[in-house]
CSV table of C-alpha atoms and ligand atoms in Angstrom, one decimal:
chain,number,residue,atom,x,y,z
A,163,MET,CA,61.9,52.5,6.1
A,164,LYS,CA,59.2,53.1,3.9
A,165,ALA,CA,58.7,56.0,1.9
A,166,VAL,CA,56.2,57.8,-0.7
A,167,PHE,CA,58.2,59.0,-3.8
A,168,LEU,CA,56.9,61.5,-6.4
A,169,ILE,CA,58.0,59.5,-9.1
A,170,LYS,CA,56.0,61.4,-12.1
A,171,ASN,CA,54.7,65.1,-12.7
A,172,GLY,CA,50.8,64.9,-13.4
A,173,LYS,CA,47.7,63.4,-12.6
A,174,ALA,CA,47.7,62.0,-8.7
A,175,SER,CA,47.0,58.3,-9.9
A,176,THR,CA,50.3,57.7,-11.3
A,177,ALA,CA,52.6,59.9,-9.7
A,178,PHE,CA,53.4,57.8,-6.6
A,179,GLU,CA,55.3,54.9,-5.6
A,180,MET,CA,55.8,53.4,-2.1
A,181,ARG,CA,59.8,52.6,-1.7
A,182,ASP,CA,61.7,51.1,0.6
A,183,ILE,CA,64.7,53.4,1.4
A,184,PRO,CA,67.9,53.3,4.4
A,185,THR,CA,66.2,55.3,7.5
A,186,PRO,CA,68.3,58.5,7.9
A,187,VAL,CA,70.7,59.6,10.8
A,188,ALA,CA,70.7,63.0,12.5
A,189,GLY,CA,73.5,65.3,12.0
A,190,ALA,CA,74.9,68.0,13.8
A,191,GLY,CA,71.6,70.2,14.8
A,192,GLN,CA,69.1,67.9,13.7
A,193,VAL,CA,66.5,65.4,14.9
A,194,LEU,CA,65.5,62.0,13.8
A,195,ILE,CA,61.7,61.5,13.8
A,196,LYS,CA,59.4,58.2,13.5
A,197,VAL,CA,56.3,60.0,11.9
A,198,GLU,CA,53.0,58.9,12.7
A,199,ALA,CA,51.3,61.5,10.5
A,200,PHE,CA,52.3,64.1,7.9
A,201,GLY,CA,50.3,66.9,6.5
A,202,LEU,CA,49.4,67.3,2.8
A,203,ASN,CA,50.2,71.0,1.9
A,204,PHE,CA,48.7,72.9,-1.3
A,205,ALA,CA,52.4,73.5,-2.4
A,206,ASP,CA,52.4,69.6,-2.6
A,207,VAL,CA,50.1,69.6,-4.9
A,208,MET,CA,51.9,72.0,-6.9
A,209,ALA,CA,55.3,70.1,-7.0
A,210,ARG,CA,53.1,67.1,-8.4
A,211,ASN,CA,52.0,69.2,-11.1
A,212,GLY,CA,55.6,70.3,-11.7
A,213,MET,CA,55.1,73.9,-10.5
A,214,TYR,CA,57.3,74.1,-7.4
A,215,LYS,CA,60.6,75.4,-8.5
A,216,GLU,CA,62.0,74.5,-5.5
A,217,ALA,CA,61.3,70.8,-5.3
A,218,PRO,CA,64.2,68.1,-5.6
A,219,PRO,CA,64.4,66.6,-8.8
A,220,ILE,CA,62.1,63.2,-9.4
A,221,PRO,CA,62.1,60.7,-8.1
A,222,CYS,CA,62.2,62.6,-4.8
A,223,VAL,CA,59.8,62.6,-1.2
A,224,LEU,CA,57.8,65.6,-0.7
A,225,GLY,CA,56.6,66.8,2.8
A,226,TYR,CA,56.8,69.8,4.9
A,227,ASP,CA,55.0,69.0,8.2
A,228,VAL,CA,55.2,65.6,10.4
A,229,ALA,CA,54.3,64.6,13.7
A,230,GLY,CA,55.7,61.9,15.9
A,231,VAL,CA,58.3,60.7,18.2
A,232,VAL,CA,62.0,61.7,18.2
A,233,THR,CA,64.2,58.8,18.1
A,234,GLU,CA,67.7,60.2,17.6
A,235,VAL,CA,69.1,63.8,18.3
A,236,GLY,CA,72.6,64.8,16.7
A,237,PRO,CA,75.0,66.8,18.4
A,238,SER,CA,74.3,70.4,20.2
A,239,VAL,CA,70.7,69.7,20.2
A,240,THR,CA,68.7,70.8,23.3
A,241,ASN,CA,65.5,72.0,22.8
A,242,VAL,CA,64.3,68.1,22.5
A,243,LYS,CA,65.1,64.7,23.5
A,244,PRO,CA,64.6,61.2,22.4
A,245,GLY,CA,61.3,60.3,23.3
A,246,ASP,CA,59.7,63.3,23.1
A,247,THR,CA,56.2,64.0,20.9
A,248,VAL,CA,56.7,66.7,18.4
A,249,THR,CA,55.6,68.5,15.4
A,250,ALA,CA,58.2,69.3,12.7
A,251,MET,CA,58.7,71.3,9.5
A,252,THR,CA,60.9,69.2,6.9
A,253,ARG,CA,62.4,70.6,4.1
A,254,PHE,CA,60.9,67.7,1.8
A,255,GLY,CA,61.1,64.2,3.0
A,256,GLY,CA,57.8,64.1,5.0
A,257,TYR,CA,56.0,61.6,3.2
A,258,ALA,CA,58.0,58.8,4.9
A,259,GLN,CA,58.2,56.4,8.2
A,260,TYR,CA,61.1,58.6,9.5
A,261,ALA,CA,62.3,62.0,9.1
A,262,VAL,CA,65.0,64.1,9.6
A,263,THR,CA,65.1,67.7,10.4
A,264,ASP,CA,66.5,70.7,11.9
A,265,ALA,CA,65.7,70.4,15.4
A,266,ARG,CA,64.9,74.4,15.5
A,267,ALA,CA,62.0,73.8,13.1
A,268,THR,CA,60.8,71.3,15.7
A,269,SER,CA,58.4,71.9,18.5
A,270,LYS,CA,56.9,69.8,21.5
A,271,ILE,CA,52.9,69.1,20.8
A,272,PRO,CA,50.6,70.9,22.8
A,273,ALA,CA,49.5,68.5,25.7
A,274,HIS,CA,45.9,68.5,24.9
A,275,MET,CA,46.7,68.1,20.9
A,276,ASP,CA,46.9,64.7,19.0
A,277,MET,CA,49.4,64.0,16.5
A,278,ALA,CA,47.2,64.4,13.5
A,279,THR,CA,46.1,67.8,14.5
A,280,ALA,CA,49.5,68.9,15.5
A,281,THR,CA,50.9,68.6,11.9
A,282,ALA,CA,49.0,71.8,10.8
A,283,LEU,CA,51.0,73.7,13.2
A,284,THR,CA,53.9,74.2,11.4
A,285,THR,CA,54.1,75.0,7.4
A,286,GLN,CA,50.0,76.2,7.7
A,287,PHE,CA,50.0,77.9,11.3
A,288,CYS,CA,53.4,79.1,11.1
A,289,THR,CA,52.7,80.8,7.6
A,290,ALA,CA,49.6,82.5,8.9
A,291,TYR,CA,51.5,83.9,12.2
A,292,PHE,CA,54.9,85.1,10.2
A,293,ALA,CA,52.2,86.5,7.5
A,294,ALA,CA,50.1,88.4,10.2
A,295,ALA,CA,51.9,88.7,13.3
A,296,GLU,CA,55.4,89.3,11.9
A,297,MET,CA,54.6,91.1,8.2
A,298,VAL,CA,51.7,92.5,8.9
A,299,ASN,CA,50.8,93.6,12.9
A,300,LEU,CA,47.0,93.4,13.1
A,301,HIS,CA,45.0,95.6,15.3
A,302,PRO,CA,41.6,95.7,16.7
A,303,GLY,CA,38.8,96.5,14.3
A,304,ASP,CA,40.9,96.4,11.2
A,305,LYS,CA,39.4,95.1,8.6
A,306,VAL,CA,40.8,91.8,7.4
A,307,LEU,CA,40.1,89.8,4.1
A,308,VAL,CA,41.4,86.5,4.1
A,309,GLN,CA,41.2,84.4,0.8
A,310,SER,CA,40.2,80.9,0.5
A,311,GLY,CA,39.5,81.0,4.6
A,312,ALA,CA,38.3,77.8,4.9
A,313,GLY,CA,41.5,76.3,3.5
A,314,GLY,CA,44.5,75.4,5.8
A,315,VAL,CA,46.3,78.6,6.1
A,316,GLY,CA,43.0,80.3,6.0
A,317,THR,CA,41.9,78.8,8.6
A,318,ALA,CA,44.7,79.7,11.1
A,319,LEU,CA,44.6,83.2,9.6
A,320,ILE,CA,40.7,83.6,10.4
A,321,GLN,CA,41.8,82.3,14.2
A,322,PHE,CA,44.8,84.8,14.5
A,323,ALA,CA,42.2,87.9,13.2
A,324,LYS,CA,39.8,86.8,15.5
A,325,TYR,CA,42.1,86.7,18.2
A,326,LYS,CA,43.4,90.0,17.4
A,327,GLN,CA,40.0,91.4,17.2
A,328,CYS,CA,39.4,91.9,13.6
A,329,GLU,CA,36.6,92.5,11.2
A,330,ILE,CA,36.6,89.4,9.2
A,331,PHE,CA,35.8,89.0,5.3
A,332,SER,CA,36.6,85.7,4.0
A,333,THR,CA,36.0,83.6,0.4
A,334,ALA,CA,35.3,80.1,-0.2
A,335,GLY,CA,33.6,78.4,-2.7
A,336,THR,CA,30.9,76.0,-1.8
A,337,LYS,CA,28.1,76.4,0.9
A,338,GLU,CA,29.4,74.0,3.6
A,339,LYS,CA,32.5,75.8,3.3
A,340,LEU,CA,30.5,79.3,4.0
A,341,GLN,CA,29.1,77.7,7.1
A,342,TYR,CA,32.5,76.5,8.2
A,343,LEU,CA,33.5,80.2,7.6
A,344,LYS,CA,30.6,82.0,9.6
A,345,ALA,CA,31.1,79.1,12.4
A,346,SER,CA,35.0,80.5,12.6
A,347,GLY,CA,33.4,84.1,13.5
A,348,VAL,CA,34.0,85.2,10.2
A,349,GLN,CA,31.5,88.6,10.2
A,350,HIS,CA,31.3,88.7,6.0
A,351,PRO,CA,31.8,85.1,4.3
A,352,ILE,CA,31.8,85.9,0.7
A,353,ASN,CA,31.2,83.2,-2.1
A,354,TYR,CA,33.3,83.9,-4.4
A,355,THR,CA,31.5,81.5,-7.3
A,356,THR,CA,28.2,83.7,-7.2
A,357,HIS,CA,29.8,87.1,-5.8
A,358,ASP,CA,32.5,89.5,-6.6
A,359,PHE,CA,34.5,89.6,-3.5
A,360,GLU,CA,35.4,93.2,-4.8
A,361,LYS,CA,32.1,94.9,-5.1
A,362,GLU,CA,31.2,93.0,-1.8
A,363,ILE,CA,33.7,94.8,-0.2
A,364,LYS,CA,33.3,98.0,-1.4
A,365,THR,CA,29.7,98.0,-0.6
A,366,ILE,CA,30.1,96.6,3.0
A,367,THR,CA,32.8,99.2,3.6
A,368,GLY,CA,30.8,102.1,1.6
A,369,GLY,CA,34.2,102.5,-0.5
A,370,LYS,CA,36.5,102.9,1.9
A,371,GLY,CA,37.9,99.3,1.6
A,372,VAL,CA,39.9,96.9,3.7
A,373,ASP,CA,42.9,97.0,6.1
A,374,VAL,CA,44.7,93.9,5.3
A,375,ILE,CA,44.4,91.3,2.2
A,376,PHE,CA,45.9,87.4,2.5
A,377,ASP,CA,46.1,86.1,-0.8
A,378,ALA,CA,47.1,83.1,-2.1
A,379,VAL,CA,45.3,82.7,-5.0
A,380,GLY,CA,47.6,84.9,-7.2
A,381,GLY,CA,46.7,86.7,-10.6
A,382,LYS,CA,43.0,88.5,-10.9
A,383,SER,CA,42.0,88.6,-7.2
A,384,VAL,CA,45.6,90.5,-6.3
A,385,LYS,CA,44.7,92.7,-8.9
A,386,LYS,CA,41.4,93.3,-7.2
A,387,GLY,CA,42.6,92.9,-3.6
A,388,PHE,CA,44.8,95.9,-4.1
A,389,ARG,CA,42.2,97.9,-5.6
A,390,SER,CA,40.2,96.9,-2.6
A,391,LEU,CA,42.6,98.1,-0.2
A,392,ALA,CA,41.9,101.3,2.2
A,393,SER,CA,44.8,104.0,2.6
A,394,GLY,CA,47.1,101.9,4.7
A,395,GLY,CA,46.3,98.8,3.6
A,396,ARG,CA,48.3,96.0,3.1
A,397,ILE,CA,48.0,93.0,1.1
A,398,VAL,CA,50.6,89.9,1.7
A,399,CYS,CA,51.0,87.7,-1.3
A,400,TYR,CA,51.7,83.9,-0.4
A,401,GLY,CA,50.8,81.8,-3.3
A,402,ALA,CA,49.4,81.0,-6.7
A,403,ALA,CA,46.9,78.3,-6.6
A,404,ASP,CA,45.2,80.1,-9.5
A,405,MET,CA,48.2,78.9,-11.7
A,406,SER,CA,48.0,75.4,-10.8
A,407,ASP,CA,45.5,73.6,-13.2
A,408,LYS,CA,46.5,75.9,-16.1
A,409,ASN,CA,48.2,75.3,-19.7
A,410,ILE,CA,50.9,77.2,-20.3
A,411,PHE,CA,49.1,80.3,-21.4
A,412,GLY,CA,47.0,80.3,-19.2
A,413,LYS,CA,49.8,80.4,-16.7
A,414,VAL,CA,51.4,83.3,-18.7
A,415,LYS,CA,47.9,85.1,-18.5
A,416,ALA,CA,47.4,84.3,-15.0
A,417,ALA,CA,51.0,86.0,-14.5
A,418,LEU,CA,49.9,89.5,-16.2
A,419,ASP,CA,46.8,89.7,-14.2
A,420,PHE,CA,48.6,89.9,-10.8
A,421,GLY,CA,49.3,93.7,-12.2
A,422,ILE,CA,52.3,95.9,-12.8
A,423,TYR,CA,53.1,97.8,-10.1
A,424,HIS,CA,55.6,100.6,-9.5
A,425,PRO,CA,57.2,102.0,-6.4
A,426,VAL,CA,55.1,105.8,-6.8
A,427,MET,CA,51.9,103.9,-6.9
A,428,PHE,CA,52.3,102.4,-3.6
A,429,MET,CA,53.6,105.5,-2.1
A,430,MET,CA,50.8,107.9,-3.8
A,431,ALA,CA,48.1,105.4,-2.6
A,432,SER,CA,49.7,104.9,0.9
A,433,LYS,CA,49.2,101.3,0.0
A,434,ALA,CA,51.7,97.6,0.5
A,435,MET,CA,52.5,94.3,-1.3
A,436,ILE,CA,54.3,92.1,0.7
A,437,GLY,CA,55.5,88.8,-0.1
A,438,VAL,CA,56.0,86.0,2.0
A,439,ASN,CA,57.7,82.5,1.0
A,440,MET,CA,58.3,80.1,4.4
A,441,LEU,CA,60.7,77.9,2.4
A,442,ARG,CA,63.1,80.7,2.2
A,443,VAL,CA,62.3,82.0,5.6
A,444,ALA,CA,63.1,78.4,7.3
A,445,ASP,CA,66.2,77.8,4.7
A,446,ASP,CA,67.9,81.6,5.5
A,447,ARG,CA,66.2,82.4,8.6
A,448,PRO,CA,65.8,79.4,10.9
A,449,ASP,CA,65.8,81.6,14.3
A,450,MET,CA,62.8,83.5,12.5
A,451,LEU,CA,61.3,80.0,11.9
A,452,GLN,CA,61.9,79.0,15.6
A,453,ARG,CA,60.5,82.5,16.8
A,454,CYS,CA,57.1,81.7,14.9
A,455,LEU,CA,57.2,78.0,15.9
A,456,GLU,CA,57.5,79.1,19.7
A,457,ALA,CA,54.5,81.7,19.2
A,458,VAL,CA,52.5,79.2,17.3
A,459,THR,CA,53.1,76.6,20.0
A,460,SER,CA,52.5,79.5,22.6
A,461,LEU,CA,49.2,80.0,20.6
A,462,ALA,CA,48.0,76.6,20.7
A,463,GLU,CA,48.9,75.7,24.2
A,464,LYS,CA,46.8,78.9,25.3
A,465,GLY,CA,43.6,77.5,22.9
A,466,VAL,CA,44.0,80.6,20.3
A,467,PHE,CA,44.7,78.0,17.4
A,468,ALA,CA,42.8,75.0,17.2
A,469,PRO,CA,43.6,73.6,13.7
A,470,THR,CA,40.8,72.0,11.6
A,471,ILE,CA,41.4,68.5,10.8
A,472,GLY,CA,39.7,68.3,7.2
A,473,LYS,CA,40.0,64.4,6.9
A,474,ILE,CA,42.2,61.8,7.5
A,475,PHE,CA,43.9,59.5,5.2
A,476,PRO,CA,46.0,56.0,5.7
A,477,VAL,CA,49.3,56.7,3.4
A,478,ALA,CA,48.2,54.1,1.0
A,479,GLU,CA,46.0,56.5,-0.3
A,480,ILE,CA,48.0,59.3,-1.0
A,481,ALA,CA,47.0,60.0,-4.4
A,482,ILE,CA,43.4,60.4,-3.3
A,483,ALA,CA,44.5,62.5,-0.9
A,484,HIS,CA,45.9,64.8,-3.8
A,485,GLU,CA,43.2,65.0,-5.7
A,486,PHE,CA,40.8,65.7,-2.5
A,487,LEU,CA,43.1,68.9,-2.1
A,488,GLU,CA,43.6,69.6,-5.2
A,489,THR,CA,40.1,69.6,-6.4
A,490,ARG,CA,39.1,72.5,-3.3
A,491,LYS,CA,36.9,69.5,-1.6
A,492,SER,CA,39.3,70.1,1.9
A,493,MET,CA,38.4,72.2,4.4
A,494,GLY,CA,41.4,72.8,7.1
A,495,LYS,CA,44.1,70.3,7.1
A,496,VAL,CA,44.6,67.1,5.2
A,497,VAL,CA,46.9,64.4,7.4
A,498,MET,CA,48.2,61.2,6.1
A,499,LYS,CA,48.6,58.7,8.7
A,500,TRP,CA,50.7,55.7,8.9
A,501,GLN,CA,48.7,52.4,9.9
A,502,GLU,CA,50.2,50.6,12.9
B,1102,NAP,N1,54.3,80.6,0.3
B,1102,NAP,C1,54.6,80.3,1.5
B,1102,NAP,O1,55.2,80.3,2.4
B,1102,NAP,C2,53.1,79.7,1.6
B,1102,NAP,C3,53.0,78.6,2.7
B,1102,NAP,C4,52.1,77.9,2.9
B,1102,NAP,C5,50.9,77.7,1.8
B,1102,NAP,N2,51.4,78.4,0.9
B,1102,NAP,C6,50.0,78.6,0.0
B,1102,NAP,O2,49.0,79.1,0.6
B,1102,NAP,C7,48.0,78.6,-0.2
B,1102,NAP,C8,46.9,77.7,1.0
B,1102,NAP,O3,47.7,76.6,0.8
B,1102,NAP,P1,47.0,75.4,2.0
B,1102,NAP,O4,48.2,74.1,2.1
B,1102,NAP,O5,46.5,76.1,3.4
B,1102,NAP,O6,45.9,74.6,0.8
B,1102,NAP,P2,44.4,75.1,1.2
B,1102,NAP,O7,44.2,76.5,1.8
B,1102,NAP,O8,44.2,74.4,2.2
B,1102,NAP,O9,43.8,74.1,0.0
B,1102,NAP,C9,43.5,75.0,-1.5
B,1102,NAP,C10,42.3,75.7,-0.9
B,1102,NAP,O10,42.8,76.9,-2.1
B,1102,NAP,C11,41.9,77.5,-2.9
B,1102,NAP,N3,41.7,78.1,-4.4
B,1102,NAP,C12,41.8,79.0,-4.7
B,1102,NAP,N4,42.0,79.1,-6.1
B,1102,NAP,C13,42.4,77.5,-6.3
B,1102,NAP,C14,42.5,76.5,-7.5
B,1102,NAP,N5,42.7,77.2,-9.0
B,1102,NAP,N6,43.2,75.2,-7.4
B,1102,NAP,C15,43.2,75.1,-6.1
B,1102,NAP,N7,42.5,75.3,-5.1
B,1102,NAP,C16,42.3,76.7,-5.2
B,1102,NAP,C17,40.1,76.1,-2.6
B,1102,NAP,O11,39.6,76.8,-1.8
B,1102,NAP,P3,38.1,77.7,-2.1
B,1102,NAP,O12,37.6,77.4,-3.4
B,1102,NAP,O13,37.3,77.6,-1.4
B,1102,NAP,O14,38.5,79.0,-2.2
B,1102,NAP,C18,41.3,74.9,-2.1
B,1102,NAP,O15,40.4,74.3,-0.9
B,1102,NAP,C19,48.3,77.6,-1.3
B,1102,NAP,O16,48.6,78.7,-2.4
B,1102,NAP,C20,49.7,77.6,-1.0
B,1102,NAP,O17,50.7,77.4,-1.9
B,1102,NAP,C21,52.5,79.2,0.6
């Protein structure tokens, strides 16, 4: 089979190489999927830039989410069978014509959904669901800020917050993205290139702040977010995009910009900071991942979750697709498709 290997850290144009390798075999509890489409995630960009310590050593095959047809199941797999059309979270290895993964990270694609769209359900929508439904319990009327709301995870968070009847604030960096946020039901879209989100929140809430923040920007954004929380507020930190394009000094500064916190600060202000890493959840709590995936698929069946496809690229254009995601041009999910 063909697989796209990351052979070099750094710029996308020289980072990848297509190679022929043996097709993997499904072991106990695993499924083998003939991949029709695989998704890009911002973590792939971080891995390409050598900033993702969990990524396998180079040369390696990246890829967290695939959609395709099950061709083989290992012993003790009961939730899917050969011939099923599925979406699955892969622990790397997704940039390939076949991918093997844990059956518990695999779910049948909702009846009305195409394969490309379904790639968004596993990593991005599961992360959003885990953050918003398991780590934070959203209530009707809650004021919720979704940073980078036009992105993959951001889109899912907004859809879930809307379903929970929250008042939604969300940031993005272009006019087009702000229109997308409005069309998605965001009551308070904020262009972070022209407006300071902390000041905007202060003004709109009359100084009270918001109840929940989802932040994958990191650095100063977290410090300002923590200040923007109302009493009883929670900030969910699940990424550090701010660090992706910086040199070592910039990274150290961004790390310090997060701020320094003491439990007494949380207690006195009655605020909480929550960390989310789906890779840890997938590795250590596959049962939890399975629960999230089932909930996400069920919400997608009901139409609550409806991933947006930002752009579909042929696999040969992997470098262009990486640049598209890295340079903040994408909205929703970026998908790669194998050509027939
Ligand atoms: N912890 C976890 O388990 C987990 C799981 C999935 C994803 N994540 C994280 O969640 C975030 C979103 O992931 P995604 O795959 O859905 O990506 P995405 O949001 O679709 O794409 C990245 C977006 O982030 C925004 N951004 C903010 N600062 C940026 C920077 N310095 N460089 C580039 N983009 C920046 C840009 O949108 P605007 O310019 O409009 O803001 C950009 O379009 C990423 O940080 C990712 O690492 C974490």
